[in-house]
Tab-separated table of C-alpha atoms and ligand atoms in Angstrom:
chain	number	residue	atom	x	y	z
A	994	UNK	CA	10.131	-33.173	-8.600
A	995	UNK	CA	7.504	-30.660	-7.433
A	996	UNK	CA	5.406	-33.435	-5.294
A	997	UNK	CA	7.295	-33.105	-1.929
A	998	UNK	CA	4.830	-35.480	0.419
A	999	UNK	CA	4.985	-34.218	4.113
A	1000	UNK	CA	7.243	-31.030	3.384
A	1001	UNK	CA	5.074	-28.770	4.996
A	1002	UNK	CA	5.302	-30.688	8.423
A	1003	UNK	CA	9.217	-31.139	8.235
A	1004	UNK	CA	11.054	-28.007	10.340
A	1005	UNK	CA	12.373	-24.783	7.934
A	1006	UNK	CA	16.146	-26.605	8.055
A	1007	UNK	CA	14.724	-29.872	6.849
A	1008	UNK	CA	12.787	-28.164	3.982
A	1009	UNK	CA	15.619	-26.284	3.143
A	1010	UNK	CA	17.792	-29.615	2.594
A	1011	UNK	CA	14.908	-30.672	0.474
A	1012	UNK	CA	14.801	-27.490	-1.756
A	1013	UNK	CA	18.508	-27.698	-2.119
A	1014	UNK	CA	18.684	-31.707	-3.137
A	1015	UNK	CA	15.930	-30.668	-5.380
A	1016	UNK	CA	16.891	-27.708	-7.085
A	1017	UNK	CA	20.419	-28.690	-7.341
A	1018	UNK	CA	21.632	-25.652	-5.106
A	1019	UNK	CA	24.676	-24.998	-3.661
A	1020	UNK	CA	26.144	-23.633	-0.472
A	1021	UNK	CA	25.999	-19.598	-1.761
A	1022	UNK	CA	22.306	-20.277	-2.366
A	1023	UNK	CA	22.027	-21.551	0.973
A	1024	UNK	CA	23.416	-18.567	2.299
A	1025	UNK	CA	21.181	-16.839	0.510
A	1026	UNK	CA	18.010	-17.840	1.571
A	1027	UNK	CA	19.320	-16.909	5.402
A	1028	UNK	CA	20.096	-18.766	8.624
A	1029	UNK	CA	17.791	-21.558	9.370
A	1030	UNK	CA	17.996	-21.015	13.039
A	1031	UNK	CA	17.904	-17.631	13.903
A	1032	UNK	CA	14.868	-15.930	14.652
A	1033	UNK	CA	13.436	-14.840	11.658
A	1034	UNK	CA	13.318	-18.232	10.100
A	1035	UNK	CA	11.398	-19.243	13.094
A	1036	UNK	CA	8.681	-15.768	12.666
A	1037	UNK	CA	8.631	-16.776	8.418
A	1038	UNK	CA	7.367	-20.902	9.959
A	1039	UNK	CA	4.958	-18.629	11.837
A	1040	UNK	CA	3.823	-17.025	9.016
A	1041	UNK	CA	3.368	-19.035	6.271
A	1042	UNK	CA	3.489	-22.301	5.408
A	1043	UNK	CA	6.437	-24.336	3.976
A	1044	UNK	CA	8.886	-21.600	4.591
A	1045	UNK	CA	12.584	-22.701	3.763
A	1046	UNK	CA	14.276	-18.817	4.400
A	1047	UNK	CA	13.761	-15.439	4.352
A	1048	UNK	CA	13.376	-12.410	1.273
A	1049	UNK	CA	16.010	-9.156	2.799
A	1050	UNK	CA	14.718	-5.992	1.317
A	1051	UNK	CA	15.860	-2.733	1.914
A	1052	UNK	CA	14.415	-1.031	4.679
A	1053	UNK	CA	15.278	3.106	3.881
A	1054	UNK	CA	13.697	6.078	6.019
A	1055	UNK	CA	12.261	8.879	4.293
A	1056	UNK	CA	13.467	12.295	6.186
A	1057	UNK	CA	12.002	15.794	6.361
A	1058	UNK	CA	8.013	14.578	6.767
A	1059	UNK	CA	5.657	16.441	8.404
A	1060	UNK	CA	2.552	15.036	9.320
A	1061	UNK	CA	-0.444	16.884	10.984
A	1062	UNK	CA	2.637	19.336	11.745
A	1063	UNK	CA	4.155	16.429	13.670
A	1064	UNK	CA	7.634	15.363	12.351
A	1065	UNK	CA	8.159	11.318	11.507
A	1066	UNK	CA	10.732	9.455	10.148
A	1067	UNK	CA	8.816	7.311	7.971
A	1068	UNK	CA	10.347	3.708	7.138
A	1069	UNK	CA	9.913	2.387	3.667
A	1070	UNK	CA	10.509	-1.143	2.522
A	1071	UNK	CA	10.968	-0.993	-1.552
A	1072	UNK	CA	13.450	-2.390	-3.839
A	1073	UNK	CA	13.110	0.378	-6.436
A	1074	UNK	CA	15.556	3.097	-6.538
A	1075	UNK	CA	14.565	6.590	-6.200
A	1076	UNK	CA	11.430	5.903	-4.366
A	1077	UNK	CA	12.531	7.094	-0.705
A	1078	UNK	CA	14.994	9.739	-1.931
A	1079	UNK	CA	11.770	10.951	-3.435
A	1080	UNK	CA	10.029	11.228	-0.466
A	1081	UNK	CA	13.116	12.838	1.031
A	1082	UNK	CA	12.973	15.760	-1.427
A	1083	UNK	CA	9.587	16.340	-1.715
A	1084	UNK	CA	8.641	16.580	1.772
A	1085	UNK	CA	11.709	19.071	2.338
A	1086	UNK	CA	9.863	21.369	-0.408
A	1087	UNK	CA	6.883	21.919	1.571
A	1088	UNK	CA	8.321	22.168	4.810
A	1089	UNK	CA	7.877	25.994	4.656
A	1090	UNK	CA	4.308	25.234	4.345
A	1091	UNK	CA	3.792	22.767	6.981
A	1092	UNK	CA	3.612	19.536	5.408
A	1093	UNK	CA	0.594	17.598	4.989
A	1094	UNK	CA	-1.919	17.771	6.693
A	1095	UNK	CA	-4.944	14.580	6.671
A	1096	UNK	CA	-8.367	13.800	7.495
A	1097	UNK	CA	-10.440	10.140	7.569
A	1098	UNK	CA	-13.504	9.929	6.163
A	1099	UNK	CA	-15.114	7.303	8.627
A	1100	UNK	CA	-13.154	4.117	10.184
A	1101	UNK	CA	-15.585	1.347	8.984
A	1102	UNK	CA	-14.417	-1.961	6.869
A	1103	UNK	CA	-17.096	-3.721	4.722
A	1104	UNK	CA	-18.189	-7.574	5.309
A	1105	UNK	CA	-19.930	-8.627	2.089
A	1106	UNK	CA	-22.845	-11.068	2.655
A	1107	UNK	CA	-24.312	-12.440	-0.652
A	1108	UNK	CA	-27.963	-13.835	-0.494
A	1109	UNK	CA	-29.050	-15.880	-3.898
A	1110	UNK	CA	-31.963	-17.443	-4.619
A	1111	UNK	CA	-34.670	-15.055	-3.504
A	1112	UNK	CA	-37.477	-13.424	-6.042
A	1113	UNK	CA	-37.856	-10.372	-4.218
A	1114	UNK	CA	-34.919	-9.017	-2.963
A	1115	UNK	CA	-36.162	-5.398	-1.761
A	1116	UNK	CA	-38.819	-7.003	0.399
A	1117	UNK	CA	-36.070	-9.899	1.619
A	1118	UNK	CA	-33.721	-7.051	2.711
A	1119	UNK	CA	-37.114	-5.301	4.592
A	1120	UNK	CA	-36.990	-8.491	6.635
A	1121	UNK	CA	-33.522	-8.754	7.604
A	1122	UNK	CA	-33.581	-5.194	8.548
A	1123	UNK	CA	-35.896	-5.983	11.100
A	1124	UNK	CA	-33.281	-7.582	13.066
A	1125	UNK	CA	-30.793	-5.150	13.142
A	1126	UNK	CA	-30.461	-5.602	16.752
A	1127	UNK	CA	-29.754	-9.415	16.706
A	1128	UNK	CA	-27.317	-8.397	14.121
A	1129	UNK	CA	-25.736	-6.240	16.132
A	1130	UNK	CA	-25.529	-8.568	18.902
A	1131	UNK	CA	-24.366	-11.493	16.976
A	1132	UNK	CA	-21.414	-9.272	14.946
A	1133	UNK	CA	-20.309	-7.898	18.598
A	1134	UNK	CA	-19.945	-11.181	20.224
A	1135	UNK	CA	-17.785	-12.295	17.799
A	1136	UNK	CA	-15.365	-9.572	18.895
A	1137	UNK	CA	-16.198	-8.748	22.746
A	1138	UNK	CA	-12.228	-7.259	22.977
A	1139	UNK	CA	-13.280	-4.823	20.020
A	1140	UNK	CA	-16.573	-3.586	21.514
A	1141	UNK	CA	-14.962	-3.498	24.729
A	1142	UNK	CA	-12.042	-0.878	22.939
A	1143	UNK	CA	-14.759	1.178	21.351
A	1144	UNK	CA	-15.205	-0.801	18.148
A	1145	UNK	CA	-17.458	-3.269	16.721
A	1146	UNK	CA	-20.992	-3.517	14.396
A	1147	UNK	CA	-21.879	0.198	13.188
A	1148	UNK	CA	-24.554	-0.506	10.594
A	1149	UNK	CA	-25.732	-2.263	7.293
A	1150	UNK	CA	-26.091	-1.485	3.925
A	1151	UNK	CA	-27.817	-3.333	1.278
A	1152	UNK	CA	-28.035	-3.515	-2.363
A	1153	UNK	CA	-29.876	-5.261	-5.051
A	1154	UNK	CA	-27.479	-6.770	-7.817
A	1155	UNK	CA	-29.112	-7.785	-10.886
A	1156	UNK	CA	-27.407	-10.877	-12.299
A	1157	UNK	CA	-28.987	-14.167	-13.962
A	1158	UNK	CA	-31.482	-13.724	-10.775
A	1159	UNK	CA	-31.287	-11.127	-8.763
A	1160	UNK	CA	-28.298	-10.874	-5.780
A	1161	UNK	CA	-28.697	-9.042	-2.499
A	1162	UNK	CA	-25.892	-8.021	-0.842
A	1163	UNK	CA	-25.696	-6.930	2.449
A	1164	UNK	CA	-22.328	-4.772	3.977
A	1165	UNK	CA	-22.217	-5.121	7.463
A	1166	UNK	CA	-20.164	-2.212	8.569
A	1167	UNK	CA	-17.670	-2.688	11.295
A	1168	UNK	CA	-15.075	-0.410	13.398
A	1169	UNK	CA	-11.708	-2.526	13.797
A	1170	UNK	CA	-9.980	0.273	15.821
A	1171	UNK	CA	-6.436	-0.309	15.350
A	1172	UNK	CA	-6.882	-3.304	13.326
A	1173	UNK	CA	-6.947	-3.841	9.617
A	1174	UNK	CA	-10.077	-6.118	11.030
A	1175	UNK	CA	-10.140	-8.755	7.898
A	1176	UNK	CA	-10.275	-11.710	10.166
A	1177	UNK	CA	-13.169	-9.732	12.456
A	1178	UNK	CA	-15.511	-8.754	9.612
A	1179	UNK	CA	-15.177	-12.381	8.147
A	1180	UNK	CA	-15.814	-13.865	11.642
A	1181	UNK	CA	-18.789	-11.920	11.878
A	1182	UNK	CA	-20.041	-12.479	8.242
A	1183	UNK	CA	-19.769	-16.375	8.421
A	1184	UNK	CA	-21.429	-16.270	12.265
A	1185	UNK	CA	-24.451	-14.722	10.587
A	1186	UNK	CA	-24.917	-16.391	7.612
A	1187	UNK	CA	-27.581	-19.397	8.815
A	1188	UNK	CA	-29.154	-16.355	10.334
A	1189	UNK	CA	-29.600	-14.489	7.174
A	1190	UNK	CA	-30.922	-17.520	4.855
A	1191	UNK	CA	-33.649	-18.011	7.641
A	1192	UNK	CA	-34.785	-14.470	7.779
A	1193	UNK	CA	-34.531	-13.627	3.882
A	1194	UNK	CA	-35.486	-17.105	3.020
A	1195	UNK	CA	-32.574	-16.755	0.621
A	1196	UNK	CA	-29.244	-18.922	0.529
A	1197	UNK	CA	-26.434	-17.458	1.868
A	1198	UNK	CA	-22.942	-17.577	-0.990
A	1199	UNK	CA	-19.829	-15.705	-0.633
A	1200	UNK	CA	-19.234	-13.951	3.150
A	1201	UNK	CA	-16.248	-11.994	2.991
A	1202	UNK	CA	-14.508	-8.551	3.545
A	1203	UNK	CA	-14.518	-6.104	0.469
A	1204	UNK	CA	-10.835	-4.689	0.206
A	1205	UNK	CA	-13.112	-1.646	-2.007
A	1206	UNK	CA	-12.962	0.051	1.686
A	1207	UNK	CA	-14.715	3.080	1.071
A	1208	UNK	CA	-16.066	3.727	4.016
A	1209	UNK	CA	-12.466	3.923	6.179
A	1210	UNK	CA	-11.131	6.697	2.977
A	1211	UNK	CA	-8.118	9.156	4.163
A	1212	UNK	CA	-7.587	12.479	2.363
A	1213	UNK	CA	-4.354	14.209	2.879
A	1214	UNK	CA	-3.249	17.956	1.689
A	1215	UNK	CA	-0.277	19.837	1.439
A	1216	UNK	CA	1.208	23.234	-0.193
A	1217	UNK	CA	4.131	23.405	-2.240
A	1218	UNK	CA	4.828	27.321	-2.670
A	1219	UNK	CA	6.591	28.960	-6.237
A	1220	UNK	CA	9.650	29.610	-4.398
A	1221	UNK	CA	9.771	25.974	-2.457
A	1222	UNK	CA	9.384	25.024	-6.591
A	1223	UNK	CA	12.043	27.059	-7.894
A	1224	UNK	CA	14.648	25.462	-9.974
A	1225	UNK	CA	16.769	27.984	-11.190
A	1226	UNK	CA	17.913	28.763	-7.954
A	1227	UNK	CA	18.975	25.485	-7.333
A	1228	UNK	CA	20.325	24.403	-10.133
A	1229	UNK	CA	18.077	21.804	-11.268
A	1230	UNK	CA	15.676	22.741	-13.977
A	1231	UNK	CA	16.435	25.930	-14.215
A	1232	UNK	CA	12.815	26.583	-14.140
A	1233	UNK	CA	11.265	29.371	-12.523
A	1234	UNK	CA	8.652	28.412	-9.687
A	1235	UNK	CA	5.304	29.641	-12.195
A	1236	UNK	CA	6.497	27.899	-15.025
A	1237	UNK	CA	7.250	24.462	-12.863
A	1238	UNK	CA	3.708	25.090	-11.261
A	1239	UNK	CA	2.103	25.337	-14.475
A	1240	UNK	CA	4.232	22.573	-15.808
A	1241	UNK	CA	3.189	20.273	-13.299
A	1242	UNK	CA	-0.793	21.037	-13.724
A	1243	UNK	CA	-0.190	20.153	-17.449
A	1244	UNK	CA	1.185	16.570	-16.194
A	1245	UNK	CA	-1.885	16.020	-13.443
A	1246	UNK	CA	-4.252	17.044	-16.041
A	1247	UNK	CA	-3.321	14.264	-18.423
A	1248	UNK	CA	-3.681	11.718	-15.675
A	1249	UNK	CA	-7.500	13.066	-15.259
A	1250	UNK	CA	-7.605	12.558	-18.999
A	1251	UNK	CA	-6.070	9.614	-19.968
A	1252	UNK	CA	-6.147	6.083	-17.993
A	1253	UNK	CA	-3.500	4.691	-19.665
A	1254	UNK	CA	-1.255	8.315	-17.971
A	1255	UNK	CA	-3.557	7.493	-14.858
A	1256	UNK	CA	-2.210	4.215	-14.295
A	1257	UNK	CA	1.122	5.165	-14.041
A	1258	UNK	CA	0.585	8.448	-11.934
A	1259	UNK	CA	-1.031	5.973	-9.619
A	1260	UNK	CA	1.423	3.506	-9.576
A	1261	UNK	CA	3.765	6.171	-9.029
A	1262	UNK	CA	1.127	7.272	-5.681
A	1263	UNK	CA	1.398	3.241	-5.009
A	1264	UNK	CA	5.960	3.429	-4.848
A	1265	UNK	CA	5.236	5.316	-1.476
A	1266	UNK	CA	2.253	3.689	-0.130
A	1267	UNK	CA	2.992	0.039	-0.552
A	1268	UNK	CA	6.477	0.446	0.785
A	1269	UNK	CA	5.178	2.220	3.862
A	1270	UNK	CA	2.013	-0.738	4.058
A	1271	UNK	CA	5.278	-3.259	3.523
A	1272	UNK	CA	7.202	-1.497	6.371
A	1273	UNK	CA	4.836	-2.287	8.984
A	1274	UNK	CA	3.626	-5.703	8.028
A	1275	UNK	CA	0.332	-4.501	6.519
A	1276	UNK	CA	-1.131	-6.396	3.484
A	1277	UNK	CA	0.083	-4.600	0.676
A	1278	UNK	CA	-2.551	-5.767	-1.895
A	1279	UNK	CA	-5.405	-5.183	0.408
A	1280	UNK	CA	-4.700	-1.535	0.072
A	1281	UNK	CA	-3.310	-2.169	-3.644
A	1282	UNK	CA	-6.563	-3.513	-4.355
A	1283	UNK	CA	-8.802	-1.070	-2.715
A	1284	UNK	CA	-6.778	1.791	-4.035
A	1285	UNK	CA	-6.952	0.710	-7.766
A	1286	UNK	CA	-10.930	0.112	-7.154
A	1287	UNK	CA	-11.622	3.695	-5.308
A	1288	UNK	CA	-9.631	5.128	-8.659
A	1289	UNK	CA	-12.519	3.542	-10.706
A	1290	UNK	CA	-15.374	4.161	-8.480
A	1291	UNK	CA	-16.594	6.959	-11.098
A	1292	UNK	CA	-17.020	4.419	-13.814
A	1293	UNK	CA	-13.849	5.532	-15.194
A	1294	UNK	CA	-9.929	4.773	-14.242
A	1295	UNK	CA	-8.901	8.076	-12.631
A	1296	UNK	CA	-5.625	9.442	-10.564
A	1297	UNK	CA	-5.797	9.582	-7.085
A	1298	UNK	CA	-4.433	12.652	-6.422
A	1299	UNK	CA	-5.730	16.164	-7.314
A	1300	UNK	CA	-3.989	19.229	-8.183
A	1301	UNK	CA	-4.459	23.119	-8.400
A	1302	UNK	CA	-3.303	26.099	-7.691
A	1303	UNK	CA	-4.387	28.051	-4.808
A	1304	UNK	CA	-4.950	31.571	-4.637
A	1305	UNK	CA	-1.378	32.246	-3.536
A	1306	UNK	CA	-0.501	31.116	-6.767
A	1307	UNK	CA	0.857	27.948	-4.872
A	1308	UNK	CA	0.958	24.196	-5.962
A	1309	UNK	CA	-1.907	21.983	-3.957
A	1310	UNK	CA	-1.932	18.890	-4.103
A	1311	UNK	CA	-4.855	16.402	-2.485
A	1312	UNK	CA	-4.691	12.536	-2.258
A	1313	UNK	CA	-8.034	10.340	-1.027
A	1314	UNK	CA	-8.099	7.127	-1.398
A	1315	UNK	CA	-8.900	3.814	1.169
A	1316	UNK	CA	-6.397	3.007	4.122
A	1317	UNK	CA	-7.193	-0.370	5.295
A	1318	UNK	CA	-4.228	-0.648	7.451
A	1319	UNK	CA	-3.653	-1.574	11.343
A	1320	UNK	CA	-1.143	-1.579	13.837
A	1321	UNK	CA	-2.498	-4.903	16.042
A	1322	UNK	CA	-2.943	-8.604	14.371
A	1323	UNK	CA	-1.011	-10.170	11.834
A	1324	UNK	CA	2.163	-9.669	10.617
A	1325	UNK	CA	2.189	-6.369	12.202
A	1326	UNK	CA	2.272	-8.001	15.878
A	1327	UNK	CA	4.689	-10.638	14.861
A	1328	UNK	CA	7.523	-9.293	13.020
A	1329	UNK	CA	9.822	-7.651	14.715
A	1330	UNK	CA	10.690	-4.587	12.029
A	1331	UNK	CA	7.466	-4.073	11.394
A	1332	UNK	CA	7.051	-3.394	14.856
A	1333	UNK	CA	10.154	-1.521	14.882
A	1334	UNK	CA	8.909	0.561	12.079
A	1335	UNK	CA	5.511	1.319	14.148
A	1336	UNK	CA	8.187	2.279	16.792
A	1337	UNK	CA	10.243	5.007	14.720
A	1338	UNK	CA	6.885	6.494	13.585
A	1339	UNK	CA	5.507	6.530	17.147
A	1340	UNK	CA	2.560	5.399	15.642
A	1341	UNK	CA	0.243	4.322	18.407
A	1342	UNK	CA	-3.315	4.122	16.426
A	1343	UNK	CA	-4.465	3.102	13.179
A	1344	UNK	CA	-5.645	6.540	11.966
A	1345	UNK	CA	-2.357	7.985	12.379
A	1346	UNK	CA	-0.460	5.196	10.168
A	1347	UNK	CA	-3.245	5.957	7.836
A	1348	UNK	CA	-2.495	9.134	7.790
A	1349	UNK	CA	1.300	8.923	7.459
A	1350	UNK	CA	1.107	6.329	4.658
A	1351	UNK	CA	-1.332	8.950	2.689
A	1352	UNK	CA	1.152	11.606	3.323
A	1353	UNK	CA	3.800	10.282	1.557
A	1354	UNK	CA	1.606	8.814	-1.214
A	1355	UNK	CA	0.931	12.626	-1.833
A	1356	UNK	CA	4.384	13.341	-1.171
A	1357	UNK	CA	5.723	10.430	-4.172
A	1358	UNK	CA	3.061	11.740	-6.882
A	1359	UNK	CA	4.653	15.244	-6.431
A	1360	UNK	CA	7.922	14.257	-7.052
A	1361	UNK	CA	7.247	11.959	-9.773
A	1362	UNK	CA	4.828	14.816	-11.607
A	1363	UNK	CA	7.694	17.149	-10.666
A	1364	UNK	CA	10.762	15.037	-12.105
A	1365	UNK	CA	8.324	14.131	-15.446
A	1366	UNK	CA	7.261	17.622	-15.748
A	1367	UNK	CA	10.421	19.553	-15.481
A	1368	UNK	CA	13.892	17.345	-16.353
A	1369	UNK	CA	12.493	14.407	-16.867
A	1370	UNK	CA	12.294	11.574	-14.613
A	1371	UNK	CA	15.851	9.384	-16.159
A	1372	UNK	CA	18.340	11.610	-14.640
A	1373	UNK	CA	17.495	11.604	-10.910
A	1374	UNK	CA	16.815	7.979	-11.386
A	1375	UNK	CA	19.064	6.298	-13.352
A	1376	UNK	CA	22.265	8.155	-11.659
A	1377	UNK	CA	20.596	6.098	-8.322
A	1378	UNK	CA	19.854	3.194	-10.740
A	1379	UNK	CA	23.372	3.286	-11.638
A	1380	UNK	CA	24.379	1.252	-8.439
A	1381	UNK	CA	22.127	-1.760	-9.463
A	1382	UNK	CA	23.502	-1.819	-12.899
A	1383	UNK	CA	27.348	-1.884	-11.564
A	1384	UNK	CA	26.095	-4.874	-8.978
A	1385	UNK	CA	24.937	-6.735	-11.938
A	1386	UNK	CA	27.911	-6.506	-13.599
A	1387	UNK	CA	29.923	-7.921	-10.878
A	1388	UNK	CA	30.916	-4.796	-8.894
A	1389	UNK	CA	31.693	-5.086	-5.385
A	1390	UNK	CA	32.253	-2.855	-2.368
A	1391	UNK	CA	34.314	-0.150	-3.609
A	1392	UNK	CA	33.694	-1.115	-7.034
A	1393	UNK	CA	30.300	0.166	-6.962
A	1394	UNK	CA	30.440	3.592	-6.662
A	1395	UNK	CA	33.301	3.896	-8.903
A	1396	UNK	CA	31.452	1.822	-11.699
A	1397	UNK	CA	28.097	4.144	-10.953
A	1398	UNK	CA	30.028	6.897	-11.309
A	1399	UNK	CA	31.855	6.184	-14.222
A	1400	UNK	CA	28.345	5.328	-15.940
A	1401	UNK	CA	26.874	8.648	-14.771
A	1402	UNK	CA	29.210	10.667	-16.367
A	1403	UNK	CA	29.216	8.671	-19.798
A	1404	UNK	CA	25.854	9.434	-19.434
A	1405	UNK	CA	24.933	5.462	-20.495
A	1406	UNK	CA	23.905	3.692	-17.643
A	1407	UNK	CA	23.815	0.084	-19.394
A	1408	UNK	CA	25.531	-3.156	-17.960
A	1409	UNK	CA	27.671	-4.000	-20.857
A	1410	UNK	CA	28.750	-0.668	-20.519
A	1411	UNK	CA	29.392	-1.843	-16.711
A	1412	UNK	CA	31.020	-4.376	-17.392
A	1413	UNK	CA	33.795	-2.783	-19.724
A	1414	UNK	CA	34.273	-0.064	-16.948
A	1415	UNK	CA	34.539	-3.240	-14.430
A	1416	UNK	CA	37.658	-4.577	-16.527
A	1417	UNK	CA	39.532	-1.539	-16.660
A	1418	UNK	CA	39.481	-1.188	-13.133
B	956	LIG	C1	8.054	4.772	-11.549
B	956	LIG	O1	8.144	3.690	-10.654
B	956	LIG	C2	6.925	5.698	-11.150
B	956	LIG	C3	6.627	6.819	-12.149
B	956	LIG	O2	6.426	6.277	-13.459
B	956	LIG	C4	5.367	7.495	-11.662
B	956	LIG	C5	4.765	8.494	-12.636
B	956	LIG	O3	4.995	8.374	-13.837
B	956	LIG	O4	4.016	9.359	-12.151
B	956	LIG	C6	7.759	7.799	-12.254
């Protein structure tokens, strides 16, 4: 059933009328997977191959961000509830401090050039130093456009791995600009590969970008002051400022401590991040990858975020990690809402969507520390998680605020539970 010989050269309605006879699937299914003929079928046949439909997510907007004291409405693409009202809440608490604020550490992506079979590496790497020039001038014509914008070859690095024989691996490092640069830094890797073996005397293995990109590393702060923490003036905790401060150090420190803590607190960092790399037709695992990686680089599984307090007594919070994200190429130029997301950001470089997507990585660890630390993180998100439940159990329209509702105030937010609630109505 699964051999389907010529189905990636038949149109995205033909493959769909294969899928269905296949699958046995009927005409709600069809529905499902969205029009055949409008355009977005036509940008997914772009895409990828073998495309039969389309995957509708919810697009929210996160409100009250601040960036480099410039306001944004930042789109997010998740299906998790909680994640953008997050945001929402706490960017509004350090408003009165004026937001985040972000700097790059360097703009540079990393094209990986393993060389095997040489005795000596040190001395082989000597060599291909000494034609740094022709590297230069090989990398750049790959890319005349890039040089031509300000971008292009910026250096090399080398290293010596010691494996069953010795490894050396050369980064070439490379300004994309406004690109995420993948196909670039590859283009230039494989172009000077033959190059390589003849000067190291070496054979050229794996040429590819490293998605570790450490050398293209945002850092973004922000301020969250005792009163902006207060909740027992408004009525959440009902803990003072100090005490939710203090409460919230307690939670950060475990992450430092514990990987198994970190790994959440960064998946938490990750909600924000990857919904925001999502929005705007980035590659999602490229920075999922490189984020996880940078949290290791120390030998250890650490959080990405830091946290203090500052000699105001004030909350700081400061997120670095790698931001291997463009706004030309790819998926980004093609779809249309990723484009549309650039467009409500009024994000015309790279740096900047770096910088926004950072910001509200920050922005998601303070709310989660802030929810785990104080009420606990169920209550704000099972009353949103509440919706889901009453869709599963067959609520619709109307229905599913009622059901949600009903389930809040039980306090039980289960679908069986849903599902009685749904009959009574
Ligand atoms: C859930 O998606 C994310 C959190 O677990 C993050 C965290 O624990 O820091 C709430």
């Amino acid at each position: 059933m699964s051999r389907l010989p010529g189905f990636h050269k038949l149109s995205v309605a033909e493959r769909r009328q294969q899928v269905i006879k296949a699958c046995n699937l009927d005409s709600a299914d069809d529905t499902a997977l969205g029009d055949t003929n409008d355009a977005m079928a036509s940008i997914a046949d772009q895409l990828i191959e073998n495309a039969i439909g389309t995957y509708p997510l919810p697009l929210g907007i996160a409100t009250n961000m601040l960036v480099d004291g410039d306001a944004v409405l930042v789109p997010m693409v998740t299906e998790e509830s909680s994640v953008v009202a997050a945001v929402c809440n706490g960017a509004r608490q350090c408003h009165s401090s004026g937001g985040v604020f972000t700097t790059h550490h360097g703009q540079g992506m990393i094209g990986q050039i393993q060389i095997k079979g040489i005795s000596n590496p040190h001395a082989a790497a000597v060599e291909i130093r000494k034609h740094e020039d022709e590297i230069l001038d090989i990398c750049n014509a790959c890319d005349p456009r890039l040089v031509q914008l300000g971008g292009g070859y910026r250096g090399l690095k080398t290293r010596v791995l010691d494996g069953r024989e010795p490894q050396l691996i050369l980064h070439l490092i490379v300004d994309t600009l406004d690109a995420m640069g993948a196909n670039s830094v590859n283009t230039m890797a494989e172009k000077l590969a033959p190059q390589i073996e003849s000067w190291s005397g070496g054979k050229v293995g794996l040429k590819i970008l490293s998605n570790l990109a450490d050398e293209r590393v945002v850092q973004a702060t922000a301020i969250w002051s005792v009163e902006d923490l207060d909740g027992s003036k408004t009525g959440g905790s009902g803990m003072n400022g100090e005490s939710v401060r203090d409460a919230m150090l307690a939670a950060a420190e475990f992450a430092q401590l514990d990987p198994y803590r970190a790994t959440t607190h960064n998946k938490g960092i990750m909600n924000g991040v990857s919904a925001v790399v999502l929005a705007t037709g980035n590659d999602t695992r490229a920075v999922e990858a490189g984020a996880h990686a940078f949290a290791a680089r120390n030998g250890h599984y650490a959080p990405l975020t830091f946290w203090e307090r500052n000699n105001d007594g004030a909350l700081c919070g400061t997120i670095e990690m790698p931001m291997a994200v463009g706004i030309v190429g790819g998926a980004t130029k093609i779809h249309p809402t990723a484009q549309l997301s650039l467009k409500m950001m009024n994000v015309n470089n790279a740096r900047r969507l770096a910088s926004i997507i950072a910001a509200v990585g920050l922005v998601q660890n303070f709310s989660a520390l802030k929810a785990l630390a104080t009420e606990g993180i169920q209550r704000g998100h099972m009353s949103l998680h509440a919706k889901n439940i009453a869709i599963a159990a067959g609520a619709q329209g109307a229905q599913v605020d009622r059901v949600a509702n009903k389930l809040i105030e039980l306090g039980t937010i289960r679908e069986d539970v849903a599902e009685d609630i749904l009959k009574e109505l």
